[in-house]
JSON list of C-alpha atoms in Angstrom, two decimals:
[
{"chain": "A", "resi": 1264, "resn": "UNK", "atom": "CA", "xyz": [-33.41, -23.08, -48.94]},
{"chain": "A", "resi": 1265, "resn": "UNK", "atom": "CA", "xyz": [-32.49, -19.47, -48.24]},
{"chain": "A", "resi": 1266, "resn": "UNK", "atom": "CA", "xyz": [-29.78, -18.82, -45.64]},
{"chain": "A", "resi": 1267, "resn": "UNK", "atom": "CA", "xyz": [-30.57, -15.16, -45.04]},
{"chain": "A", "resi": 1268, "resn": "UNK", "atom": "CA", "xyz": [-33.57, -12.92, -44.73]},
{"chain": "A", "resi": 1269, "resn": "UNK", "atom": "CA", "xyz": [-35.52, -12.65, -47.95]},
{"chain": "A", "resi": 1270, "resn": "UNK", "atom": "CA", "xyz": [-34.97, -8.84, -48.13]},
{"chain": "A", "resi": 1271, "resn": "UNK", "atom": "CA", "xyz": [-31.16, -9.58, -48.21]},
{"chain": "A", "resi": 1272, "resn": "UNK", "atom": "CA", "xyz": [-31.23, -12.45, -50.76]},
{"chain": "A", "resi": 1273, "resn": "UNK", "atom": "CA", "xyz": [-29.37, -11.23, -53.83]},
{"chain": "A", "resi": 1274, "resn": "UNK", "atom": "CA", "xyz": [-31.34, -13.18, -56.50]},
{"chain": "A", "resi": 1275, "resn": "UNK", "atom": "CA", "xyz": [-35.04, -13.01, -57.44]},
{"chain": "A", "resi": 1276, "resn": "UNK", "atom": "CA", "xyz": [-37.17, -15.65, -55.73]},
{"chain": "A", "resi": 1277, "resn": "UNK", "atom": "CA", "xyz": [-39.07, -17.96, -58.08]},
{"chain": "A", "resi": 1278, "resn": "UNK", "atom": "CA", "xyz": [-42.68, -18.26, -56.98]},
{"chain": "A", "resi": 1279, "resn": "UNK", "atom": "CA", "xyz": [-44.57, -21.08, -58.90]},
{"chain": "A", "resi": 1280, "resn": "UNK", "atom": "CA", "xyz": [-46.51, -19.72, -61.88]},
{"chain": "A", "resi": 1281, "resn": "UNK", "atom": "CA", "xyz": [-45.41, -16.19, -61.24]},
{"chain": "A", "resi": 1282, "resn": "UNK", "atom": "CA", "xyz": [-42.59, -13.95, -62.38]},
{"chain": "A", "resi": 1283, "resn": "UNK", "atom": "CA", "xyz": [-39.50, -13.98, -60.15]},
{"chain": "A", "resi": 1284, "resn": "UNK", "atom": "CA", "xyz": [-39.44, -11.21, -57.55]},
{"chain": "A", "resi": 1285, "resn": "UNK", "atom": "CA", "xyz": [-36.76, -9.86, -55.21]},
{"chain": "A", "resi": 1286, "resn": "UNK", "atom": "CA", "xyz": [-37.21, -10.48, -51.58]},
{"chain": "A", "resi": 1287, "resn": "UNK", "atom": "CA", "xyz": [-37.03, -6.80, -50.87]},
{"chain": "A", "resi": 1288, "resn": "UNK", "atom": "CA", "xyz": [-40.23, -6.46, -52.88]},
{"chain": "A", "resi": 1289, "resn": "UNK", "atom": "CA", "xyz": [-42.24, -8.77, -50.59]},
{"chain": "A", "resi": 1290, "resn": "UNK", "atom": "CA", "xyz": [-44.47, -7.28, -47.93]},
{"chain": "A", "resi": 1291, "resn": "UNK", "atom": "CA", "xyz": [-42.58, -6.40, -44.79]},
{"chain": "A", "resi": 1292, "resn": "UNK", "atom": "CA", "xyz": [-43.68, -9.45, -42.81]},
{"chain": "A", "resi": 1293, "resn": "UNK", "atom": "CA", "xyz": [-42.56, -11.75, -45.68]},
{"chain": "A", "resi": 1294, "resn": "UNK", "atom": "CA", "xyz": [-39.05, -10.36, -45.49]},
{"chain": "A", "resi": 1295, "resn": "UNK", "atom": "CA", "xyz": [-38.36, -11.16, -41.83]},
{"chain": "A", "resi": 1296, "resn": "UNK", "atom": "CA", "xyz": [-38.53, -14.86, -40.93]},
{"chain": "A", "resi": 1297, "resn": "UNK", "atom": "CA", "xyz": [-38.46, -13.88, -37.17]},
{"chain": "A", "resi": 1298, "resn": "UNK", "atom": "CA", "xyz": [-41.76, -11.91, -37.56]},
{"chain": "A", "resi": 1299, "resn": "UNK", "atom": "CA", "xyz": [-44.88, -13.57, -36.16]},
{"chain": "A", "resi": 1300, "resn": "UNK", "atom": "CA", "xyz": [-46.81, -12.75, -39.29]},
{"chain": "A", "resi": 1301, "resn": "UNK", "atom": "CA", "xyz": [-44.22, -14.58, -41.35]},
{"chain": "A", "resi": 1302, "resn": "UNK", "atom": "CA", "xyz": [-44.40, -17.63, -39.11]},
{"chain": "A", "resi": 1303, "resn": "UNK", "atom": "CA", "xyz": [-48.25, -17.52, -39.33]},
{"chain": "A", "resi": 1304, "resn": "UNK", "atom": "CA", "xyz": [-48.08, -17.42, -43.10]},
{"chain": "A", "resi": 1305, "resn": "UNK", "atom": "CA", "xyz": [-45.64, -20.30, -43.19]},
{"chain": "A", "resi": 1306, "resn": "UNK", "atom": "CA", "xyz": [-47.70, -22.32, -40.78]},
{"chain": "A", "resi": 1307, "resn": "UNK", "atom": "CA", "xyz": [-50.92, -21.99, -42.80]},
{"chain": "A", "resi": 1308, "resn": "UNK", "atom": "CA", "xyz": [-49.09, -22.54, -46.09]},
{"chain": "A", "resi": 1309, "resn": "UNK", "atom": "CA", "xyz": [-47.90, -25.95, -44.81]},
{"chain": "A", "resi": 1310, "resn": "UNK", "atom": "CA", "xyz": [-51.55, -26.73, -43.84]},
{"chain": "A", "resi": 1311, "resn": "UNK", "atom": "CA", "xyz": [-52.74, -26.16, -47.34]},
{"chain": "A", "resi": 1312, "resn": "UNK", "atom": "CA", "xyz": [-52.73, -29.86, -48.27]},
{"chain": "A", "resi": 1313, "resn": "UNK", "atom": "CA", "xyz": [-54.95, -30.73, -45.29]},
{"chain": "A", "resi": 1314, "resn": "UNK", "atom": "CA", "xyz": [-58.08, -29.13, -46.95]},
{"chain": "A", "resi": 1315, "resn": "UNK", "atom": "CA", "xyz": [-60.59, -31.31, -48.81]},
{"chain": "A", "resi": 1316, "resn": "UNK", "atom": "CA", "xyz": [-60.76, -28.65, -51.60]},
{"chain": "A", "resi": 1317, "resn": "UNK", "atom": "CA", "xyz": [-60.40, -24.89, -52.15]},
{"chain": "A", "resi": 1318, "resn": "UNK", "atom": "CA", "xyz": [-62.48, -22.28, -53.96]},
{"chain": "A", "resi": 1319, "resn": "UNK", "atom": "CA", "xyz": [-60.35, -19.34, -55.05]},
{"chain": "A", "resi": 1320, "resn": "UNK", "atom": "CA", "xyz": [-61.78, -15.93, -55.65]},
{"chain": "A", "resi": 1321, "resn": "UNK", "atom": "CA", "xyz": [-60.65, -15.73, -59.23]},
{"chain": "A", "resi": 1322, "resn": "UNK", "atom": "CA", "xyz": [-61.22, -17.36, -62.52]},
{"chain": "A", "resi": 1323, "resn": "UNK", "atom": "CA", "xyz": [-59.01, -19.03, -65.17]},
{"chain": "A", "resi": 1324, "resn": "UNK", "atom": "CA", "xyz": [-59.09, -16.27, -67.77]},
{"chain": "A", "resi": 1325, "resn": "UNK", "atom": "CA", "xyz": [-57.83, -13.73, -65.19]},
{"chain": "A", "resi": 1326, "resn": "UNK", "atom": "CA", "xyz": [-55.05, -15.66, -63.61]},
{"chain": "A", "resi": 1327, "resn": "UNK", "atom": "CA", "xyz": [-54.27, -18.86, -65.65]},
{"chain": "A", "resi": 1328, "resn": "UNK", "atom": "CA", "xyz": [-50.78, -19.47, -64.35]},
{"chain": "A", "resi": 1329, "resn": "UNK", "atom": "CA", "xyz": [-51.31, -19.46, -60.60]},
{"chain": "A", "resi": 1330, "resn": "UNK", "atom": "CA", "xyz": [-54.58, -21.48, -60.97]},
{"chain": "A", "resi": 1331, "resn": "UNK", "atom": "CA", "xyz": [-52.81, -24.12, -63.15]},
{"chain": "A", "resi": 1332, "resn": "UNK", "atom": "CA", "xyz": [-50.03, -24.36, -60.55]},
{"chain": "A", "resi": 1333, "resn": "UNK", "atom": "CA", "xyz": [-52.54, -24.76, -57.74]},
{"chain": "A", "resi": 1334, "resn": "UNK", "atom": "CA", "xyz": [-54.53, -27.41, -59.62]},
{"chain": "A", "resi": 1335, "resn": "UNK", "atom": "CA", "xyz": [-51.40, -29.57, -60.05]},
{"chain": "A", "resi": 1336, "resn": "UNK", "atom": "CA", "xyz": [-51.24, -30.17, -56.30]},
{"chain": "A", "resi": 1337, "resn": "UNK", "atom": "CA", "xyz": [-53.57, -31.55, -53.73]},
{"chain": "A", "resi": 1338, "resn": "UNK", "atom": "CA", "xyz": [-56.17, -30.56, -52.57]},
{"chain": "A", "resi": 1339, "resn": "UNK", "atom": "CA", "xyz": [-58.34, -29.81, -55.61]},
{"chain": "A", "resi": 1340, "resn": "UNK", "atom": "CA", "xyz": [-58.70, -26.14, -56.46]},
{"chain": "A", "resi": 1341, "resn": "UNK", "atom": "CA", "xyz": [-61.91, -24.85, -57.95]},
{"chain": "A", "resi": 1342, "resn": "UNK", "atom": "CA", "xyz": [-61.67, -21.40, -59.42]},
{"chain": "A", "resi": 1343, "resn": "UNK", "atom": "CA", "xyz": [-64.78, -19.37, -59.63]},
{"chain": "A", "resi": 1344, "resn": "UNK", "atom": "CA", "xyz": [-66.16, -18.65, -63.03]},
{"chain": "A", "resi": 1345, "resn": "UNK", "atom": "CA", "xyz": [-67.12, -15.19, -63.99]},
{"chain": "A", "resi": 1346, "resn": "UNK", "atom": "CA", "xyz": [-70.56, -14.36, -62.63]},
{"chain": "A", "resi": 1347, "resn": "UNK", "atom": "CA", "xyz": [-73.42, -13.26, -64.73]},
{"chain": "A", "resi": 1348, "resn": "UNK", "atom": "CA", "xyz": [-75.40, -10.39, -63.19]},
{"chain": "A", "resi": 1349, "resn": "UNK", "atom": "CA", "xyz": [-79.02, -11.40, -63.22]},
{"chain": "A", "resi": 1350, "resn": "UNK", "atom": "CA", "xyz": [-80.58, -8.60, -61.25]},
{"chain": "A", "resi": 1351, "resn": "UNK", "atom": "CA", "xyz": [-79.76, -5.52, -59.26]},
{"chain": "A", "resi": 1352, "resn": "UNK", "atom": "CA", "xyz": [-82.33, -3.41, -57.44]},
{"chain": "A", "resi": 1353, "resn": "UNK", "atom": "CA", "xyz": [-82.55, 0.28, -56.83]},
{"chain": "A", "resi": 1354, "resn": "UNK", "atom": "CA", "xyz": [-79.32, 1.68, -55.34]},
{"chain": "A", "resi": 1355, "resn": "UNK", "atom": "CA", "xyz": [-77.79, -1.91, -55.83]},
{"chain": "A", "resi": 1356, "resn": "UNK", "atom": "CA", "xyz": [-79.11, -2.98, -52.47]},
{"chain": "A", "resi": 1357, "resn": "UNK", "atom": "CA", "xyz": [-80.56, -6.22, -53.72]},
{"chain": "A", "resi": 1358, "resn": "UNK", "atom": "CA", "xyz": [-78.36, -8.16, -56.12]},
{"chain": "A", "resi": 1359, "resn": "UNK", "atom": "CA", "xyz": [-78.36, -11.58, -57.80]},
{"chain": "A", "resi": 1360, "resn": "UNK", "atom": "CA", "xyz": [-75.58, -13.35, -59.83]},
{"chain": "A", "resi": 1361, "resn": "UNK", "atom": "CA", "xyz": [-75.61, -16.71, -61.50]},
{"chain": "A", "resi": 1362, "resn": "UNK", "atom": "CA", "xyz": [-72.72, -19.07, -62.20]},
{"chain": "A", "resi": 1363, "resn": "UNK", "atom": "CA", "xyz": [-74.15, -21.18, -65.10]},
{"chain": "A", "resi": 1364, "resn": "UNK", "atom": "CA", "xyz": [-71.39, -23.83, -65.14]},
{"chain": "A", "resi": 1365, "resn": "UNK", "atom": "CA", "xyz": [-72.17, -24.76, -61.57]},
{"chain": "A", "resi": 1366, "resn": "UNK", "atom": "CA", "xyz": [-75.95, -24.16, -61.63]},
{"chain": "A", "resi": 1367, "resn": "UNK", "atom": "CA", "xyz": [-75.45, -21.82, -58.70]},
{"chain": "A", "resi": 1368, "resn": "UNK", "atom": "CA", "xyz": [-77.13, -18.50, -57.82]},
{"chain": "A", "resi": 1369, "resn": "UNK", "atom": "CA", "xyz": [-75.91, -16.02, -55.33]},
{"chain": "A", "resi": 1370, "resn": "UNK", "atom": "CA", "xyz": [-78.25, -13.36, -53.99]},
{"chain": "A", "resi": 1371, "resn": "UNK", "atom": "CA", "xyz": [-77.91, -10.41, -51.61]},
{"chain": "A", "resi": 1372, "resn": "UNK", "atom": "CA", "xyz": [-81.15, -9.32, -50.11]},
{"chain": "A", "resi": 1373, "resn": "UNK", "atom": "CA", "xyz": [-81.12, -6.01, -48.21]},
{"chain": "A", "resi": 1374, "resn": "UNK", "atom": "CA", "xyz": [-83.47, -5.95, -45.30]},
{"chain": "A", "resi": 1375, "resn": "UNK", "atom": "CA", "xyz": [-81.98, -3.71, -42.62]},
{"chain": "A", "resi": 1376, "resn": "UNK", "atom": "CA", "xyz": [-84.29, -4.80, -39.77]},
{"chain": "A", "resi": 1377, "resn": "UNK", "atom": "CA", "xyz": [-85.64, -8.20, -41.02]},
{"chain": "A", "resi": 1378, "resn": "UNK", "atom": "CA", "xyz": [-89.01, -6.82, -39.84]},
{"chain": "A", "resi": 1379, "resn": "UNK", "atom": "CA", "xyz": [-91.27, -4.57, -41.92]},
{"chain": "A", "resi": 1380, "resn": "UNK", "atom": "CA", "xyz": [-89.91, -1.06, -41.91]},
{"chain": "A", "resi": 1381, "resn": "UNK", "atom": "CA", "xyz": [-90.68, 2.22, -43.61]},
{"chain": "A", "resi": 1382, "resn": "UNK", "atom": "CA", "xyz": [-87.60, 4.37, -44.00]},
{"chain": "A", "resi": 1383, "resn": "UNK", "atom": "CA", "xyz": [-88.27, 7.91, -44.96]},
{"chain": "A", "resi": 1384, "resn": "UNK", "atom": "CA", "xyz": [-85.72, 9.61, -47.26]},
{"chain": "A", "resi": 1385, "resn": "UNK", "atom": "CA", "xyz": [-85.22, 13.17, -48.43]},
{"chain": "A", "resi": 1386, "resn": "UNK", "atom": "CA", "xyz": [-85.12, 14.26, -52.06]},
{"chain": "A", "resi": 1387, "resn": "UNK", "atom": "CA", "xyz": [-81.44, 13.13, -52.34]},
{"chain": "A", "resi": 1388, "resn": "UNK", "atom": "CA", "xyz": [-82.18, 9.61, -51.14]},
{"chain": "A", "resi": 1389, "resn": "UNK", "atom": "CA", "xyz": [-80.63, 10.12, -47.80]},
{"chain": "A", "resi": 1390, "resn": "UNK", "atom": "CA", "xyz": [-82.53, 8.51, -44.88]},
{"chain": "A", "resi": 1391, "resn": "UNK", "atom": "CA", "xyz": [-84.19, 10.80, -42.37]},
{"chain": "A", "resi": 1392, "resn": "UNK", "atom": "CA", "xyz": [-84.45, 10.21, -38.64]},
{"chain": "A", "resi": 1393, "resn": "UNK", "atom": "CA", "xyz": [-87.99, 8.84, -39.09]},
{"chain": "A", "resi": 1394, "resn": "UNK", "atom": "CA", "xyz": [-88.32, 5.05, -39.35]},
{"chain": "A", "resi": 1395, "resn": "UNK", "atom": "CA", "xyz": [-91.52, 3.12, -38.78]},
{"chain": "A", "resi": 1396, "resn": "UNK", "atom": "CA", "xyz": [-90.62, -0.27, -37.58]},
{"chain": "A", "resi": 1397, "resn": "UNK", "atom": "CA", "xyz": [-93.27, -3.01, -37.31]},
{"chain": "A", "resi": 1398, "resn": "UNK", "atom": "CA", "xyz": [-91.83, -5.72, -35.09]},
{"chain": "A", "resi": 1399, "resn": "UNK", "atom": "CA", "xyz": [-94.93, -7.93, -35.46]},
{"chain": "A", "resi": 1400, "resn": "UNK", "atom": "CA", "xyz": [-94.49, -8.21, -39.24]},
{"chain": "A", "resi": 1401, "resn": "UNK", "atom": "CA", "xyz": [-91.53, -9.65, -41.16]},
{"chain": "A", "resi": 1402, "resn": "UNK", "atom": "CA", "xyz": [-90.06, -7.87, -44.19]},
{"chain": "A", "resi": 1403, "resn": "UNK", "atom": "CA", "xyz": [-91.54, -9.40, -47.37]},
{"chain": "A", "resi": 1404, "resn": "UNK", "atom": "CA", "xyz": [-88.36, -8.48, -49.31]},
{"chain": "A", "resi": 1405, "resn": "UNK", "atom": "CA", "xyz": [-86.69, -11.60, -47.82]},
{"chain": "A", "resi": 1406, "resn": "UNK", "atom": "CA", "xyz": [-89.64, -13.69, -46.65]},
{"chain": "A", "resi": 1407, "resn": "UNK", "atom": "CA", "xyz": [-90.91, -14.11, -50.25]},
{"chain": "A", "resi": 1408, "resn": "UNK", "atom": "CA", "xyz": [-87.50, -15.40, -51.37]},
{"chain": "A", "resi": 1409, "resn": "UNK", "atom": "CA", "xyz": [-85.89, -17.41, -48.57]},
{"chain": "A", "resi": 1410, "resn": "UNK", "atom": "CA", "xyz": [-87.59, -20.75, -49.44]},
{"chain": "A", "resi": 1411, "resn": "UNK", "atom": "CA", "xyz": [-85.76, -20.74, -52.79]},
{"chain": "A", "resi": 1412, "resn": "UNK", "atom": "CA", "xyz": [-82.29, -20.49, -51.10]},
{"chain": "A", "resi": 1413, "resn": "UNK", "atom": "CA", "xyz": [-80.19, -23.53, -50.17]},
{"chain": "A", "resi": 1414, "resn": "UNK", "atom": "CA", "xyz": [-78.04, -21.45, -47.76]},
{"chain": "A", "resi": 1415, "resn": "UNK", "atom": "CA", "xyz": [-78.72, -18.23, -45.91]},
{"chain": "A", "resi": 1416, "resn": "UNK", "atom": "CA", "xyz": [-76.09, -15.91, -44.40]},
{"chain": "A", "resi": 1417, "resn": "UNK", "atom": "CA", "xyz": [-77.54, -13.20, -42.17]},
{"chain": "A", "resi": 1418, "resn": "UNK", "atom": "CA", "xyz": [-75.08, -10.32, -41.46]},
{"chain": "A", "resi": 1419, "resn": "UNK", "atom": "CA", "xyz": [-75.38, -7.31, -39.26]},
{"chain": "A", "resi": 1420, "resn": "UNK", "atom": "CA", "xyz": [-73.37, -4.69, -41.15]},
{"chain": "A", "resi": 1421, "resn": "UNK", "atom": "CA", "xyz": [-71.39, -5.19, -44.30]},
{"chain": "A", "resi": 1422, "resn": "UNK", "atom": "CA", "xyz": [-71.14, -8.97, -44.49]},
{"chain": "A", "resi": 1423, "resn": "UNK", "atom": "CA", "xyz": [-70.53, -8.89, -48.21]}
]
């Protein structure tokens, strides 16, 4: 238990599976226990054990210490494995990765209108103002693939 603000604590704080750090080196909201962001972080940290499981956006080879510490507690923690790039299309608009240990494939399919469209570009690959949009016909870029997907996430903008 710390009896003062973390920024004023004279000794380094031991965070499990990490190097000790001084409170003054925490982000500003983490230094002030009266701050709403600090209270929010503490509230959600206490709720951690309510989850059925967690997937962390990392893999064991990159962060073995924190992942080991997380796996010693409940709920179970599943670090991602390093993805294998299977495919990337022109300008990296369409991408596919596989995670062999989990028999899982993740794809991003770029279809800006979901309908058939012809986008005209200049010599530098920049889109012009001319777009032919065919609202009566779906874009085959995604319609030929979606039956192979278990889950579909459709985003307007930069979803991923």
